[in-house]
Short mmCIF file of N, CA, C and O in Angstrom, two decimals:
data_model
loop_
_atom_site.label_atom_id
_atom_site.label_comp_id
_atom_site.label_asym_id
_atom_site.label_seq_id
_atom_site.Cartn_x
_atom_site.Cartn_y
_atom_site.Cartn_z
N UNK A 1 -13.31 6.49 0.20
CA UNK A 1 -12.41 6.58 -0.93
C UNK A 1 -11.61 5.28 -1.00
O UNK A 1 -11.09 4.81 0.00
N UNK A 2 -11.53 4.71 -2.19
CA UNK A 2 -10.74 3.50 -2.39
C UNK A 2 -9.37 3.88 -2.92
O UNK A 2 -9.24 4.74 -3.79
N UNK A 3 -8.34 3.22 -2.37
CA UNK A 3 -6.96 3.45 -2.78
C UNK A 3 -6.37 2.11 -3.19
O UNK A 3 -6.49 1.12 -2.47
N UNK A 4 -5.72 2.08 -4.35
CA UNK A 4 -5.09 0.86 -4.86
C UNK A 4 -3.58 0.99 -4.74
O UNK A 4 -3.00 1.99 -5.15
N UNK A 5 -2.95 -0.04 -4.15
CA UNK A 5 -1.50 -0.04 -3.95
C UNK A 5 -0.93 -1.33 -4.56
O UNK A 5 -1.30 -2.42 -4.15
N UNK A 6 -0.04 -1.18 -5.54
CA UNK A 6 0.68 -2.31 -6.09
C UNK A 6 1.98 -2.41 -5.31
O UNK A 6 2.75 -1.45 -5.27
N UNK A 7 2.21 -3.54 -4.68
CA UNK A 7 3.37 -3.70 -3.80
C UNK A 7 4.38 -4.64 -4.45
O UNK A 7 4.03 -5.72 -4.90
N UNK A 8 5.63 -4.19 -4.49
CA UNK A 8 6.75 -5.02 -4.96
C UNK A 8 7.61 -5.33 -3.73
O UNK A 8 8.23 -4.43 -3.16
N UNK A 9 7.61 -6.58 -3.32
CA UNK A 9 8.40 -7.00 -2.17
C UNK A 9 9.82 -7.35 -2.60
O UNK A 9 10.09 -7.58 -3.78
N UNK A 10 10.74 -7.42 -1.63
CA UNK A 10 12.15 -7.76 -1.84
C UNK A 10 12.86 -6.75 -2.74
O UNK A 10 13.75 -7.11 -3.51
N UNK A 11 12.47 -5.49 -2.65
CA UNK A 11 13.13 -4.44 -3.43
C UNK A 11 14.45 -4.06 -2.74
O UNK A 11 14.67 -4.37 -1.57
N UNK A 12 15.31 -3.38 -3.46
CA UNK A 12 16.60 -2.99 -2.88
C UNK A 12 16.44 -1.85 -1.87
O UNK A 12 17.26 -1.71 -0.97
N UNK A 13 15.40 -1.03 -2.03
CA UNK A 13 15.15 0.04 -1.06
C UNK A 13 13.66 0.33 -0.99
O UNK A 13 12.90 -0.03 -1.89
N UNK A 14 13.26 1.01 0.07
CA UNK A 14 11.86 1.38 0.25
C UNK A 14 11.57 2.63 -0.57
O UNK A 14 12.30 3.61 -0.52
N UNK A 15 10.47 2.58 -1.35
CA UNK A 15 10.12 3.70 -2.21
C UNK A 15 8.61 3.71 -2.42
O UNK A 15 7.99 2.66 -2.57
N UNK A 16 8.02 4.90 -2.44
CA UNK A 16 6.58 5.06 -2.59
C UNK A 16 6.34 6.02 -3.74
O UNK A 16 6.86 7.12 -3.75
N UNK A 17 5.56 5.61 -4.74
CA UNK A 17 5.33 6.42 -5.92
C UNK A 17 3.83 6.57 -6.16
O UNK A 17 3.08 5.61 -6.06
N UNK A 18 3.40 7.79 -6.51
CA UNK A 18 1.99 8.09 -6.78
C UNK A 18 1.77 8.10 -8.28
O UNK A 18 2.50 8.75 -9.02
N UNK A 19 0.73 7.39 -8.75
CA UNK A 19 0.39 7.37 -10.17
C UNK A 19 -0.86 8.19 -10.46
O UNK A 19 -1.37 8.17 -11.57
N UNK A 20 -1.41 8.88 -9.47
CA UNK A 20 -2.62 9.66 -9.66
C UNK A 20 -3.85 8.78 -9.61
O UNK A 20 -3.79 7.56 -9.75
N UNK A 21 -4.98 9.38 -9.39
CA UNK A 21 -6.22 8.62 -9.33
C UNK A 21 -6.26 7.62 -8.21
O UNK A 21 -6.81 6.54 -8.36
N UNK A 22 -5.65 7.95 -7.07
CA UNK A 22 -5.61 7.08 -5.88
C UNK A 22 -4.93 5.74 -6.16
O UNK A 22 -5.32 4.72 -5.62
N UNK A 23 -3.91 5.74 -7.02
CA UNK A 23 -3.13 4.54 -7.31
C UNK A 23 -1.68 4.80 -6.95
O UNK A 23 -1.11 5.84 -7.30
N UNK A 24 -1.09 3.83 -6.24
CA UNK A 24 0.28 3.97 -5.78
C UNK A 24 1.08 2.70 -6.09
O UNK A 24 0.53 1.61 -6.20
N UNK A 25 2.40 2.89 -6.19
CA UNK A 25 3.33 1.78 -6.33
C UNK A 25 4.27 1.85 -5.14
O UNK A 25 4.85 2.90 -4.86
N UNK A 26 4.39 0.75 -4.42
CA UNK A 26 5.18 0.71 -3.19
C UNK A 26 6.22 -0.40 -3.29
O UNK A 26 5.88 -1.55 -3.57
N UNK A 27 7.48 -0.03 -3.10
CA UNK A 27 8.57 -1.01 -3.05
C UNK A 27 8.96 -1.20 -1.60
O UNK A 27 9.22 -0.23 -0.88
N UNK A 28 9.01 -2.46 -1.16
CA UNK A 28 9.38 -2.78 0.22
C UNK A 28 10.57 -3.73 0.22
O UNK A 28 10.61 -4.69 -0.54
N UNK A 29 11.55 -3.49 1.12
CA UNK A 29 12.78 -4.30 1.14
C UNK A 29 12.69 -5.58 1.96
O UNK A 29 13.68 -6.03 2.51
N UNK A 30 11.53 -6.17 2.06
CA UNK A 30 11.38 -7.42 2.80
C UNK A 30 10.33 -8.29 2.12
O UNK A 30 9.63 -7.85 1.23
N UNK A 31 10.24 -9.54 2.55
CA UNK A 31 9.28 -10.47 1.97
C UNK A 31 7.88 -10.25 2.54
O UNK A 31 7.73 -9.75 3.64
N UNK A 32 6.89 -10.67 1.80
CA UNK A 32 5.50 -10.55 2.24
C UNK A 32 5.24 -11.54 3.38
O UNK A 32 5.67 -12.68 3.33
N UNK A 33 4.54 -11.05 4.41
CA UNK A 33 4.16 -11.91 5.53
C UNK A 33 2.79 -11.48 6.04
O UNK A 33 2.11 -10.67 5.41
N UNK A 34 2.39 -12.02 7.18
CA UNK A 34 1.06 -11.72 7.73
C UNK A 34 0.90 -10.27 8.16
O UNK A 34 -0.21 -9.76 8.24
N UNK A 35 2.01 -9.58 8.46
CA UNK A 35 1.95 -8.21 8.95
C UNK A 35 2.10 -7.18 7.82
O UNK A 35 2.10 -5.99 8.07
N UNK A 36 2.20 -7.63 6.59
CA UNK A 36 2.44 -6.73 5.46
C UNK A 36 1.32 -5.69 5.29
O UNK A 36 1.60 -4.54 5.00
N UNK A 37 0.08 -6.09 5.47
CA UNK A 37 -1.04 -5.14 5.31
C UNK A 37 -0.92 -4.00 6.32
O UNK A 37 -1.16 -2.84 5.96
N UNK A 38 -0.51 -4.30 7.56
CA UNK A 38 -0.36 -3.24 8.56
C UNK A 38 0.78 -2.29 8.20
O UNK A 38 0.66 -1.08 8.39
N UNK A 39 1.87 -2.82 7.67
CA UNK A 39 2.99 -1.98 7.25
C UNK A 39 2.54 -1.06 6.11
O UNK A 39 2.83 0.13 6.12
N UNK A 40 1.81 -1.61 5.16
CA UNK A 40 1.33 -0.82 4.03
C UNK A 40 0.36 0.26 4.50
O UNK A 40 0.41 1.40 4.04
N UNK A 41 -0.50 -0.08 5.45
CA UNK A 41 -1.45 0.91 6.01
C UNK A 41 -0.70 2.08 6.64
O UNK A 41 -1.03 3.24 6.41
N UNK A 42 0.34 1.79 7.41
CA UNK A 42 1.09 2.87 8.07
C UNK A 42 1.85 3.73 7.05
O UNK A 42 1.91 4.95 7.19
N UNK A 43 2.40 3.11 6.02
CA UNK A 43 3.09 3.89 4.99
C UNK A 43 2.11 4.72 4.18
O UNK A 43 2.38 5.88 3.87
N UNK A 44 0.97 4.14 3.86
CA UNK A 44 -0.07 4.87 3.14
C UNK A 44 -0.59 6.03 3.98
O UNK A 44 -0.83 7.13 3.47
N UNK A 45 -0.70 5.81 5.26
CA UNK A 45 -1.15 6.85 6.19
C UNK A 45 -0.22 8.07 6.14
O UNK A 45 -0.68 9.20 6.07
N UNK A 46 1.07 7.81 6.17
CA UNK A 46 2.03 8.92 6.10
C UNK A 46 1.96 9.62 4.76
O UNK A 46 2.09 10.85 4.69
N UNK A 47 1.76 8.88 3.68
CA UNK A 47 1.76 9.45 2.34
C UNK A 47 0.53 10.34 2.10
O UNK A 47 0.65 11.41 1.52
N UNK A 48 -0.65 9.90 2.54
CA UNK A 48 -1.87 10.67 2.24
C UNK A 48 -2.33 11.54 3.41
O UNK A 48 -3.29 12.27 3.28
N UNK A 49 -1.64 11.44 4.56
CA UNK A 49 -1.97 12.31 5.69
C UNK A 49 -3.24 11.94 6.43
O UNK A 49 -3.94 12.82 6.93
N UNK A 50 -3.55 10.67 6.50
CA UNK A 50 -4.73 10.17 7.20
C UNK A 50 -4.29 9.24 8.31
O UNK A 50 -3.37 8.46 8.12
N UNK A 51 -4.90 9.31 9.49
CA UNK A 51 -4.51 8.40 10.57
C UNK A 51 -4.69 6.93 10.16
O UNK A 51 -5.64 6.59 9.44
N UNK A 52 -3.78 6.06 10.61
CA UNK A 52 -3.87 4.64 10.25
C UNK A 52 -5.18 3.98 10.66
O UNK A 52 -5.64 3.05 10.00
N UNK A 53 -5.81 4.47 11.71
CA UNK A 53 -7.08 3.91 12.17
C UNK A 53 -8.23 4.14 11.20
O UNK A 53 -9.27 3.51 11.31
N UNK A 54 -8.05 5.05 10.25
CA UNK A 54 -9.10 5.35 9.28
C UNK A 54 -8.89 4.65 7.95
O UNK A 54 -9.58 4.92 6.98
N UNK A 55 -7.89 3.74 7.90
CA UNK A 55 -7.60 3.00 6.67
C UNK A 55 -7.82 1.52 6.94
O UNK A 55 -7.26 0.97 7.87
N UNK A 56 -8.64 0.88 6.12
CA UNK A 56 -8.92 -0.55 6.26
C UNK A 56 -8.50 -1.29 5.00
O UNK A 56 -8.71 -0.80 3.89
N UNK A 57 -7.94 -2.48 5.18
CA UNK A 57 -7.59 -3.34 4.05
C UNK A 57 -8.87 -3.96 3.52
O UNK A 57 -9.60 -4.63 4.24
N UNK A 58 -9.17 -3.74 2.24
CA UNK A 58 -10.42 -4.23 1.65
C UNK A 58 -10.21 -5.50 0.83
O UNK A 58 -11.18 -6.12 0.41
N UNK A 59 -8.97 -5.89 0.59
CA UNK A 59 -8.70 -7.09 -0.18
C UNK A 59 -7.84 -6.80 -1.39
O UNK A 59 -7.13 -5.79 -1.43
N UNK A 60 -7.92 -7.69 -2.38
CA UNK A 60 -7.14 -7.53 -3.60
C UNK A 60 -8.07 -7.46 -4.80
O UNK A 60 -9.14 -8.06 -4.81
N UNK A 61 -7.63 -6.72 -5.82
CA UNK A 61 -8.42 -6.63 -7.04
C UNK A 61 -8.02 -7.74 -8.00
O UNK A 61 -7.24 -8.63 -7.65
N UNK A 62 -8.52 -7.69 -9.23
CA UNK A 62 -8.24 -8.74 -10.21
C UNK A 62 -6.76 -8.84 -10.56
O UNK A 62 -6.27 -9.89 -10.93
N UNK A 63 -6.03 -7.73 -10.44
CA UNK A 63 -4.60 -7.70 -10.75
C UNK A 63 -3.73 -8.07 -9.55
O UNK A 63 -2.52 -7.92 -9.59
N UNK A 64 -4.36 -8.48 -8.46
CA UNK A 64 -3.71 -8.83 -7.20
C UNK A 64 -3.03 -7.63 -6.54
O UNK A 64 -2.08 -7.77 -5.80
N UNK A 65 -3.53 -6.42 -6.85
CA UNK A 65 -3.09 -5.22 -6.16
C UNK A 65 -3.90 -5.07 -4.89
O UNK A 65 -5.08 -5.44 -4.84
N UNK A 66 -3.30 -4.53 -3.86
CA UNK A 66 -3.99 -4.33 -2.58
C UNK A 66 -4.94 -3.15 -2.68
O UNK A 66 -4.58 -2.09 -3.21
N UNK A 67 -6.14 -3.30 -2.17
CA UNK A 67 -7.14 -2.24 -2.17
C UNK A 67 -7.44 -1.88 -0.72
O UNK A 67 -7.70 -2.74 0.10
N UNK A 68 -7.42 -0.57 -0.45
CA UNK A 68 -7.68 -0.06 0.90
C UNK A 68 -8.84 0.91 0.85
O UNK A 68 -9.00 1.64 -0.14
N UNK A 69 -9.63 0.92 1.89
CA UNK A 69 -10.75 1.85 2.02
C UNK A 69 -10.37 2.90 3.06
O UNK A 69 -10.04 2.57 4.20
N UNK A 70 -10.38 4.16 2.65
CA UNK A 70 -10.08 5.27 3.55
C UNK A 70 -11.39 5.85 4.01
O UNK A 70 -12.21 6.31 3.21
N UNK A 71 -11.63 5.80 5.31
CA UNK A 71 -12.90 6.27 5.88
C UNK A 71 -12.86 7.76 6.16
O UNK A 71 -11.90 8.35 6.40
#
């Protein structure tokens, strides 16, 4: 299953919103860095109830949204 997450960094608070159809909007209160994909994986794991080890970062789509593959 593919999951698309649009991430807004430097938000005032952490917030996770579901748009249906495996699309999410995630606000994070820090800047993007090398560890951002792991943070997003752990937050996505809590939201969809899947262990973090079963979620892989697949890259970005044309809109520069993060795409994850849930095994």
